[in-house]
PDB file of C-alpha atoms in Angstrom:
ATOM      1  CA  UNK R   1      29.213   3.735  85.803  1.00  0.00           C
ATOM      2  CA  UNK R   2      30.085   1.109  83.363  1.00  0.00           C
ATOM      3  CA  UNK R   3      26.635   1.399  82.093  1.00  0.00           C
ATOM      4  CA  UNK R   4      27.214   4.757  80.983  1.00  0.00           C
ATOM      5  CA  UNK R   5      30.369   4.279  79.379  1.00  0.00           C
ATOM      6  CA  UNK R   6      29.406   1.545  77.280  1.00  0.00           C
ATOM      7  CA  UNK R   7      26.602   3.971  76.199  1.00  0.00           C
ATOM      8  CA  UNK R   8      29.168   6.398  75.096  1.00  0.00           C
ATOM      9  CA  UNK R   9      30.946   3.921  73.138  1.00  0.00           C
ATOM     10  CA  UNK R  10      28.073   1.980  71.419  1.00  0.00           C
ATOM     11  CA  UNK R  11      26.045   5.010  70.787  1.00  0.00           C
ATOM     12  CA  UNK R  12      28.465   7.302  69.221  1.00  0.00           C
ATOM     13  CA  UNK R  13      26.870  10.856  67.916  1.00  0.00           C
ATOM     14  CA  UNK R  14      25.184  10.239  64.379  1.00  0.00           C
ATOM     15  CA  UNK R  15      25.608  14.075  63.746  1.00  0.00           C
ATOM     16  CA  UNK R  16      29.355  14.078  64.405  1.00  0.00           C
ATOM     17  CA  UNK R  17      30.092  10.850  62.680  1.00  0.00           C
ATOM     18  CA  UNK R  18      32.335  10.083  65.304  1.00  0.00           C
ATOM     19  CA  UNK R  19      34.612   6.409  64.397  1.00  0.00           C
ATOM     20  CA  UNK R  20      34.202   3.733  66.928  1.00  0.00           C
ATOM     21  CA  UNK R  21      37.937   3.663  66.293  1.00  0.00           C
ATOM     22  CA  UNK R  22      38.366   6.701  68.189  1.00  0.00           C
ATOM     23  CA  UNK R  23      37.535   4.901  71.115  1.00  0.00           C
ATOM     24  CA  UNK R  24      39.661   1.804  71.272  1.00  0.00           C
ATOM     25  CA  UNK R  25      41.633   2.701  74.290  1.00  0.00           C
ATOM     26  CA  UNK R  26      38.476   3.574  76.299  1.00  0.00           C
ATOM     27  CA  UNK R  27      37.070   0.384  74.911  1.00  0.00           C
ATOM     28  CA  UNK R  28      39.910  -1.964  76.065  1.00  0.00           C
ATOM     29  CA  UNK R  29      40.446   0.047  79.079  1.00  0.00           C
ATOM     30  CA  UNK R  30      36.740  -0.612  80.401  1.00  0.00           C
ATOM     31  CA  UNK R  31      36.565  -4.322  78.820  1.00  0.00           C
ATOM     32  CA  UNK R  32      39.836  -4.651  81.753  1.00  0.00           C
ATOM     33  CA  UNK R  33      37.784  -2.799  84.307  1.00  0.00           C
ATOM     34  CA  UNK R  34      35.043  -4.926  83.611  1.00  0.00           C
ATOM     35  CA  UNK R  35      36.734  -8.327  83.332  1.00  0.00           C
ATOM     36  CA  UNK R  36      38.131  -6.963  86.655  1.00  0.00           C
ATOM     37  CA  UNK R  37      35.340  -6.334  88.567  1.00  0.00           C
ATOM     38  CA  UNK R  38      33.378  -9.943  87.545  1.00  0.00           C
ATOM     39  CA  UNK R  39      36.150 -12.116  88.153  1.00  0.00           C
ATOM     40  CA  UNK R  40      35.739 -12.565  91.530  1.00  0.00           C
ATOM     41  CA  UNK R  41      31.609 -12.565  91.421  1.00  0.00           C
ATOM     42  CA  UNK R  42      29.167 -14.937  91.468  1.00  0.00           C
ATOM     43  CA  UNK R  43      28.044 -14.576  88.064  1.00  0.00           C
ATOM     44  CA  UNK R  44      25.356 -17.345  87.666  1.00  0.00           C
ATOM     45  CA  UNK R  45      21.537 -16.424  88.573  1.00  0.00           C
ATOM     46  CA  UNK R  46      22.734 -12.379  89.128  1.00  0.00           C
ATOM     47  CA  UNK R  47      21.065 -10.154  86.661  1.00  0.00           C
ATOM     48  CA  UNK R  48      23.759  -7.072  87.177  1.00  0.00           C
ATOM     49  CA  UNK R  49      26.993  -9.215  86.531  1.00  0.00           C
ATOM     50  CA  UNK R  50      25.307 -11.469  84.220  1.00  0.00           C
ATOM     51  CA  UNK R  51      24.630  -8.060  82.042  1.00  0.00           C
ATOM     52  CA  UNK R  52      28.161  -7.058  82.540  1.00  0.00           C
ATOM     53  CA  UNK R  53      29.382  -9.901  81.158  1.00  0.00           C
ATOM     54  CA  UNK R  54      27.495  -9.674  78.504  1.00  0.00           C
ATOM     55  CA  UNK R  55      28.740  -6.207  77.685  1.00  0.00           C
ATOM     56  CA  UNK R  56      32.086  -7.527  78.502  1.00  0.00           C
ATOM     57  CA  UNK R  57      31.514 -10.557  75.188  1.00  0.00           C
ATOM     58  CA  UNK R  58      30.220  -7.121  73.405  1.00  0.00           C
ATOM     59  CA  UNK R  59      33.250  -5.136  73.923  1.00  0.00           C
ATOM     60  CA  UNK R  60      35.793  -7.665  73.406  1.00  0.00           C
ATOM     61  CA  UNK R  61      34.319  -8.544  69.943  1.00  0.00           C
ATOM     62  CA  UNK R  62      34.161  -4.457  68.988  1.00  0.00           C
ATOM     63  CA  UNK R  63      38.038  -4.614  69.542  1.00  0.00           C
ATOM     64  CA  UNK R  64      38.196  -7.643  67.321  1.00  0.00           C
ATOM     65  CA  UNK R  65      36.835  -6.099  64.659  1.00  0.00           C
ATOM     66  CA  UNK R  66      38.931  -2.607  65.081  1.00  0.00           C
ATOM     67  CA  UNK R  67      41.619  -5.589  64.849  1.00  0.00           C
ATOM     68  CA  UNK R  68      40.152  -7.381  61.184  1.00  0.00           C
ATOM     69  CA  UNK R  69      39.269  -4.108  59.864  1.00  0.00           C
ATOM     70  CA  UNK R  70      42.440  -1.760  60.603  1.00  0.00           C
ATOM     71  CA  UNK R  71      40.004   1.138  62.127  1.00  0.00           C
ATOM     72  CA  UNK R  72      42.322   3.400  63.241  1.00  0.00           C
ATOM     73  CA  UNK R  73      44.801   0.673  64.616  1.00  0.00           C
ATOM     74  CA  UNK R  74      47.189  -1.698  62.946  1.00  0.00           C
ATOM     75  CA  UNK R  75      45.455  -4.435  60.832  1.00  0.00           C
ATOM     76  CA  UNK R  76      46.560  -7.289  62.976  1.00  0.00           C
ATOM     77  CA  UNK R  77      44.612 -11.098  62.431  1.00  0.00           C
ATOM     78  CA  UNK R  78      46.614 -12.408  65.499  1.00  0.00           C
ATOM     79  CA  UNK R  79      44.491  -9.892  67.379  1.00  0.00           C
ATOM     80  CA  UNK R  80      42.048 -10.486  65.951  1.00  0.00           C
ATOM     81  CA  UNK R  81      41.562 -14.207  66.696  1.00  0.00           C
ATOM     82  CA  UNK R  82      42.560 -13.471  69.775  1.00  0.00           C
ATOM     83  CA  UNK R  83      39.707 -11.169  71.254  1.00  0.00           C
ATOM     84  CA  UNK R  84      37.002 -12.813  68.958  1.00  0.00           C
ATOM     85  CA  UNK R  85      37.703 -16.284  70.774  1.00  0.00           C
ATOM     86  CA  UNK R  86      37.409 -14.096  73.794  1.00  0.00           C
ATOM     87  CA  UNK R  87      34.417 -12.896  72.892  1.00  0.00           C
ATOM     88  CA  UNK R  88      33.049 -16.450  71.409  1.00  0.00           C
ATOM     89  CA  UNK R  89      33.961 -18.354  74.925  1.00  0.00           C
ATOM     90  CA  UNK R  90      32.115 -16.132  76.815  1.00  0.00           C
ATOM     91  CA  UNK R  91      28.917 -16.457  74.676  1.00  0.00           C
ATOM     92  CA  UNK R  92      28.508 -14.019  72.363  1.00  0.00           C
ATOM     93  CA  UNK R  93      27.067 -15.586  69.091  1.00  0.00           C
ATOM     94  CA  UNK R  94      27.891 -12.918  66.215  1.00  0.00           C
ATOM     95  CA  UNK R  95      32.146 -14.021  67.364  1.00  0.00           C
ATOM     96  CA  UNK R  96      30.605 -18.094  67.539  1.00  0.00           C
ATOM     97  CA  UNK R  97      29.328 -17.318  64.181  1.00  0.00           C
ATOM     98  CA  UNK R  98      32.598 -15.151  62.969  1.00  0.00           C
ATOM     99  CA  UNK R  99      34.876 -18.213  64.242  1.00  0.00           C
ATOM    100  CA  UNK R 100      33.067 -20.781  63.244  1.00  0.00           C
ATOM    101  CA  UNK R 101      32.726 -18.963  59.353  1.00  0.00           C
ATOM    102  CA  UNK R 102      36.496 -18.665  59.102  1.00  0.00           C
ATOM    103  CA  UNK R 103      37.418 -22.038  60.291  1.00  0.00           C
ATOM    104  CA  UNK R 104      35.277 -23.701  58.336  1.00  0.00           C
ATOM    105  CA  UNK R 105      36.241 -21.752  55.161  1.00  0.00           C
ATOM    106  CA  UNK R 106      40.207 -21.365  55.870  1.00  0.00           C
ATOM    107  CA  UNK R 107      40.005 -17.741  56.031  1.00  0.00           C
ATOM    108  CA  UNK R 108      43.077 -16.108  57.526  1.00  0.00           C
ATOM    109  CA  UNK R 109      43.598 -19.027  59.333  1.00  0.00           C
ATOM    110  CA  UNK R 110      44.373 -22.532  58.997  1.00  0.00           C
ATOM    111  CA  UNK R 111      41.239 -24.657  57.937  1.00  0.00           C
ATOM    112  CA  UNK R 112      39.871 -26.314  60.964  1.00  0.00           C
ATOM    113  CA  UNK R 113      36.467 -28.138  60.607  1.00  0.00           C
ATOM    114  CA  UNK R 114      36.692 -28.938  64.404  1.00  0.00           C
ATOM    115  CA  UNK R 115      36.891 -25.712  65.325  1.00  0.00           C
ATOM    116  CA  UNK R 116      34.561 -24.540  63.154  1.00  0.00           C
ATOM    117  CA  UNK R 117      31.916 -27.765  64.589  1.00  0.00           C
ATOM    118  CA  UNK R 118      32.642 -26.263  67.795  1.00  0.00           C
ATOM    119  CA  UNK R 119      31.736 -22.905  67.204  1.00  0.00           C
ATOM    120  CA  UNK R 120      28.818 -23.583  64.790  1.00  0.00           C
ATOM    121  CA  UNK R 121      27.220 -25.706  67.460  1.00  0.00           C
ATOM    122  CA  UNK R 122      27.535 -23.492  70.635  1.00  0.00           C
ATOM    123  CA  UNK R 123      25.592 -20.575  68.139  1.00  0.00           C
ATOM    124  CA  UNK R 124      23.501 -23.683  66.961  1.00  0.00           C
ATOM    125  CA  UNK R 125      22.424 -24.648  70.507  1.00  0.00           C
ATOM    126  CA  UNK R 126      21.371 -20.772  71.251  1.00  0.00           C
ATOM    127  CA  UNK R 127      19.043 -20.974  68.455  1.00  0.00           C
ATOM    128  CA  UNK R 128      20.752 -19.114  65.327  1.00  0.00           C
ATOM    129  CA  UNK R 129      19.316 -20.402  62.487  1.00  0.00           C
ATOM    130  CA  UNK R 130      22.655 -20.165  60.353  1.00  0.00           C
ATOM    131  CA  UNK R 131      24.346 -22.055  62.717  1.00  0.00           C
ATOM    132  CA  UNK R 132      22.029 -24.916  63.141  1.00  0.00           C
ATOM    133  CA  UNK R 133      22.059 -24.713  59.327  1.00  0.00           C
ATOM    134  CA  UNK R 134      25.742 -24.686  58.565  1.00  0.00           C
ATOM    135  CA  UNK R 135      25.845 -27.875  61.763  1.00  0.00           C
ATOM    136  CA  UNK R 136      23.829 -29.795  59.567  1.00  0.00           C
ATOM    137  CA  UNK R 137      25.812 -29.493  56.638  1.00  0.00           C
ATOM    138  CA  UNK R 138      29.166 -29.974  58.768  1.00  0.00           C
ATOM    139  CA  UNK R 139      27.216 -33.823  59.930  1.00  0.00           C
ATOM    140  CA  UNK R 140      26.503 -34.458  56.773  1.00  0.00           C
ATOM    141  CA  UNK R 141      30.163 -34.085  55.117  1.00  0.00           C
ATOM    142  CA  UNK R 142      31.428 -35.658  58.025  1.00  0.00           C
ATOM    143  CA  UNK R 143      33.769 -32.188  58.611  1.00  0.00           C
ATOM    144  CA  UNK R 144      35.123 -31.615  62.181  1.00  0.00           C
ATOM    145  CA  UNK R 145      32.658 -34.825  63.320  1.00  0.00           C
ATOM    146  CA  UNK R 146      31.350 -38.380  62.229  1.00  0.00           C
ATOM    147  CA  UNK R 147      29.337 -38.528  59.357  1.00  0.00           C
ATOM    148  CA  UNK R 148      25.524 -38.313  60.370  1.00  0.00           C
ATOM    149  CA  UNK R 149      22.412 -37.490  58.233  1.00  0.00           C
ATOM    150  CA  UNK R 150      20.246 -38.130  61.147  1.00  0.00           C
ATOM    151  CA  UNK R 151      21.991 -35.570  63.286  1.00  0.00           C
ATOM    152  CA  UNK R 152      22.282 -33.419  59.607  1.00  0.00           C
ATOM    153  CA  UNK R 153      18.187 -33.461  59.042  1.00  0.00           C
ATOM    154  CA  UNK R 154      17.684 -32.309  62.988  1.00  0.00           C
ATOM    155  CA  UNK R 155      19.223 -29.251  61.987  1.00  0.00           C
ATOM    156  CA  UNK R 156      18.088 -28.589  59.343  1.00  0.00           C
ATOM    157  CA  UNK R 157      14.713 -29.168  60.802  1.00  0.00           C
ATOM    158  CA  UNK R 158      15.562 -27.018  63.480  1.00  0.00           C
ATOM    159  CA  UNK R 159      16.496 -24.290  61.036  1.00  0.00           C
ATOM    160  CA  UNK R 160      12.911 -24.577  59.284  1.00  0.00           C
ATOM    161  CA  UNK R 161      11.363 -24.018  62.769  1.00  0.00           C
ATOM    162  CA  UNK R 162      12.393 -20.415  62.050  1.00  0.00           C
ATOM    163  CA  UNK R 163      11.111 -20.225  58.841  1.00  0.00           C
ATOM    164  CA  UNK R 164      14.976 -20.926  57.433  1.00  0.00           C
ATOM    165  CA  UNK R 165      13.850 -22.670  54.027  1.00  0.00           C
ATOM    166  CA  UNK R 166      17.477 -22.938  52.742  1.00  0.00           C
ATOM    167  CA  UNK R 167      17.758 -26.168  53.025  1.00  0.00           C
ATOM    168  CA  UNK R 168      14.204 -27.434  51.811  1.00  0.00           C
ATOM    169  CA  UNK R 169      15.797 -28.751  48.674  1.00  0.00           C
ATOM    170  CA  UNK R 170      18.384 -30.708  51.376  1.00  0.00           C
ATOM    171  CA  UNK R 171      15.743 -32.257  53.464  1.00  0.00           C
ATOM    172  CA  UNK R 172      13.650 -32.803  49.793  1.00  0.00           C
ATOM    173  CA  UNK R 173      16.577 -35.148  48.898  1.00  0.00           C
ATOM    174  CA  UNK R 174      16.647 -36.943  52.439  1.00  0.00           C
ATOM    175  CA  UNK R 175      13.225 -37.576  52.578  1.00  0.00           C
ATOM    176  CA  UNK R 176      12.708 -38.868  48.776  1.00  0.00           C
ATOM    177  CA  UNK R 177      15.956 -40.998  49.574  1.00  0.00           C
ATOM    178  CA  UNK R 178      15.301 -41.906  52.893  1.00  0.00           C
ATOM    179  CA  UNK R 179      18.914 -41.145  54.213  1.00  0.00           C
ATOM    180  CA  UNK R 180      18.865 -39.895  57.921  1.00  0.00           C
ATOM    181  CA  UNK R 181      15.108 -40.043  58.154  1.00  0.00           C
ATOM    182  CA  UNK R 182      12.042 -42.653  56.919  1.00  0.00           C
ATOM    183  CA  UNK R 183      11.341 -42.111  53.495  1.00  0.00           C
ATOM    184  CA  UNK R 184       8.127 -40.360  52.893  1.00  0.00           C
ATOM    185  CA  UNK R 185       7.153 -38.580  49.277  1.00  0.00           C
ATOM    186  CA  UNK R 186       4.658 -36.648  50.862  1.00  0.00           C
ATOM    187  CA  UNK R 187       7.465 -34.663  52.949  1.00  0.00           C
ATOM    188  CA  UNK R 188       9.567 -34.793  50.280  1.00  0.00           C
ATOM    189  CA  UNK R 189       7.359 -33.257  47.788  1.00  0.00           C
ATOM    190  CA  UNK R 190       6.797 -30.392  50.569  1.00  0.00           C
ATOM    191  CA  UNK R 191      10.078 -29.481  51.125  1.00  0.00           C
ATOM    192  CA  UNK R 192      10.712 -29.797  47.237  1.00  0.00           C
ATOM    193  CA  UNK R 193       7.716 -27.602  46.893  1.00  0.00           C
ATOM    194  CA  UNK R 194       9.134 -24.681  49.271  1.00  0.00           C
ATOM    195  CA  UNK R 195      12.456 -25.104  47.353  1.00  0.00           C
ATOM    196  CA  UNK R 196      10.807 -24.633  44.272  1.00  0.00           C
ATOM    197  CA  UNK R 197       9.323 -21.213  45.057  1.00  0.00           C
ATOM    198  CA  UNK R 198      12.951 -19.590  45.048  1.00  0.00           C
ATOM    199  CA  UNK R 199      13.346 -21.518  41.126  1.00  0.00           C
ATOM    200  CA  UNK R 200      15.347 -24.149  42.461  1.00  0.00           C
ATOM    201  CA  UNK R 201      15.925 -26.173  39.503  1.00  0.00           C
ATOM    202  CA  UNK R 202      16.795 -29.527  41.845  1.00  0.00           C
ATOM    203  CA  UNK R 203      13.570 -29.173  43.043  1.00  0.00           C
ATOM    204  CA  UNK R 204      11.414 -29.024  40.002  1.00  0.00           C
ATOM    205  CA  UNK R 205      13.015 -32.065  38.818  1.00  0.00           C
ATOM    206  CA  UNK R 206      12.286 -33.971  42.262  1.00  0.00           C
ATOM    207  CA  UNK R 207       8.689 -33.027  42.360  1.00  0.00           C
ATOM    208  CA  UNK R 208       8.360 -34.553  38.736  1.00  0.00           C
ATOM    209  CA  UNK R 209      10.593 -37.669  39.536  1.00  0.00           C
ATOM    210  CA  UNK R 210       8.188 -37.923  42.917  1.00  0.00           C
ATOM    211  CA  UNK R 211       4.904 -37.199  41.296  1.00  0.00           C
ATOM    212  CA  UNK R 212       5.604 -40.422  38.859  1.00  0.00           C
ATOM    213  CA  UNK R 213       5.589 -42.764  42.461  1.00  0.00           C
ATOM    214  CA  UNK R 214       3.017 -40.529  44.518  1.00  0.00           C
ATOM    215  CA  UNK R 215      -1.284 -40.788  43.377  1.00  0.00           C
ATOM    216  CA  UNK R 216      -2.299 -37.514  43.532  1.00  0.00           C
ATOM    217  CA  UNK R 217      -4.043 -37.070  46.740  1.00  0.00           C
ATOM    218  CA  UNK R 218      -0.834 -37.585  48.291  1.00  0.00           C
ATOM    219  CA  UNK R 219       0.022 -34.662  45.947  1.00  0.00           C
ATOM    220  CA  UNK R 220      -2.324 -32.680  46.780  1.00  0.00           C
ATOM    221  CA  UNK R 221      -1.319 -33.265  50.487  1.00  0.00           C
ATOM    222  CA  UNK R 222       2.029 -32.402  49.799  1.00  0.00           C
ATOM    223  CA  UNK R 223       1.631 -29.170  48.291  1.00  0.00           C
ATOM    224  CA  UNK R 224      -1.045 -28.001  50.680  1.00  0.00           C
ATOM    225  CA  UNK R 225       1.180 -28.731  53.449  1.00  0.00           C
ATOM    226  CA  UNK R 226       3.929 -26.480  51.573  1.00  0.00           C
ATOM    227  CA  UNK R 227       1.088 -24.190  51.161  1.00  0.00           C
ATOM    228  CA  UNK R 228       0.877 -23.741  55.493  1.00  0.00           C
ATOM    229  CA  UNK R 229       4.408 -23.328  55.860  1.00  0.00           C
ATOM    230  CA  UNK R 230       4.764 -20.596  53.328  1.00  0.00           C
ATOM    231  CA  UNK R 231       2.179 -18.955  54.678  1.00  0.00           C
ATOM    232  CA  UNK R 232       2.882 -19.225  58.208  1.00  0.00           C
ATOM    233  CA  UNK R 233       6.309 -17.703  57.584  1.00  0.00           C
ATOM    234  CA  UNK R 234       5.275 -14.783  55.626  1.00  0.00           C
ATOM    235  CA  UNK R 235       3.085 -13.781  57.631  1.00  0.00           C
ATOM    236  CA  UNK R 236       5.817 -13.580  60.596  1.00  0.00           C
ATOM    237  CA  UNK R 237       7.822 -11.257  57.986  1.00  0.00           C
ATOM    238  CA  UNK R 238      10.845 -13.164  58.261  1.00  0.00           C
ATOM    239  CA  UNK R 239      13.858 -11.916  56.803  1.00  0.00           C
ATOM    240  CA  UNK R 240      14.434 -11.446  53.356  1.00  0.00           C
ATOM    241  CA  UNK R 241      14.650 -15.369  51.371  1.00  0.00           C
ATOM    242  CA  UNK R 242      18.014 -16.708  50.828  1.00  0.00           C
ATOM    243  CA  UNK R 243      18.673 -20.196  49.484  1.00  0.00           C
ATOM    244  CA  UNK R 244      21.637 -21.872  50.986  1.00  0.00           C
ATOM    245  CA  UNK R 245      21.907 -25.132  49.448  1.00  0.00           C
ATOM    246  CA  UNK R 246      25.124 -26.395  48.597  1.00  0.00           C
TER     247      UNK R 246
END
């Protein structure tokens, strides 16, 4: 039964353009239900609660938003916050994301960069690339946690995995400079490289400042190992590019 009302709710009629909106007391009526009915389960290994719960994290987070956005209730942060870190501790990453986004940047709320470590890393740890992106730069500011560009260049590794080349012009620097990692041109003329295919300007100067310490087989290494990893990742049609370097 619960099955078929979340259908209702998440699948409203294209043709009638009906508002989610319309549905916010059926939505926090069957998030209660719900909440209800698993409270007293044995969630852990059990597919049918499991998924309930998960449409439970779903739910709460659609009332957040009717919250943020003023959809045909009262604009109300407060409420917000309050159903997103609902949603958030029980696992759903878009409200990890959301909360750790807002606390990082101050937004409607007081700037917390421990809140927003917390957040950043639980999305981080379920493999978001934007989280383990934004972790990385968190470790290496030393925001919400001690300064670390070991722990900073994991993530942003991590990221890359993905095909996330946002911070190629980051791990360029750490490489060339040897700050969280061994120093090594040849990876740092790679990740330079990448960067440099988006016109990074930061990058075209490191390749040059590199390619005055590097012979050029180790060059030529370099770029053909950029080569590979541009390849690889187009052919996956990954997202659209996006460079996130700050």
């Amino acid at each position: 039964k619960y099955l078929r009302k979340i259908t209702k709710i998440i699948f409203v009629d294209e043709k009638s353009n009906t508002p989610p909106s319309i549905y916010f007391k059926e939505i926090t009526d069957l998030a209660a239900a719900i909440d209800k009915h698993t409270s007293d389960k044995v969630v852990v290994n059990n597919p049918r609660y499991l998924y309930l719960i998960n449409m439970l994290s779903f739910l709460y987070f659609g009332i957040a938003c009717m919250y943020q956005d003023g959809s045909g209730i009262e604009q109300d942060y407060k409420e917000f916050f309050k159903w997103c870190r609902k949603s958030a501790e029980m696992g759903f990453m878009i409200a990890q994301l959301e909360l750790g986004y807002l606390y990082k940047e101050g937004k409607e709320i007081v700037q917390d960069y421990k809140e927003a470590f917390k957040w950043y890393r639980m999305a981080a740890e379920e493999g978001d690339a934007w989280a383990q992106v934004e972790l990385g730069y968190l470790y290496r500011d030393g925001h919400g946690i001690e300064q670390n560009d070991h722990e900073a260049v994991k993530w942003y590794l991590r990221a890359t995995e993905q095909g996330d080349e946002s911070v190629a012009v980051n791990l360029g620097g750490h490489y060339a400079a040897g700050e969280g990692v061994e120093k090594d041109n040849i990876q740092a003329y790679k990740w330079f490289s990448i960067a440099a295919t988006n016109g990074d300007e930061d990058s075209q100067k490191g390749k040059q400042w590199l390619e005055e310490e590097m012979i050029p087989i180790q060059v030529a290494e370099a770029q053909e190992l950029a080569r590979k990893w541009i390849e690889k990742w187009e052919e996956k049609s990954k997202p659209k590019r996006r460079m996130h370097y700050k």
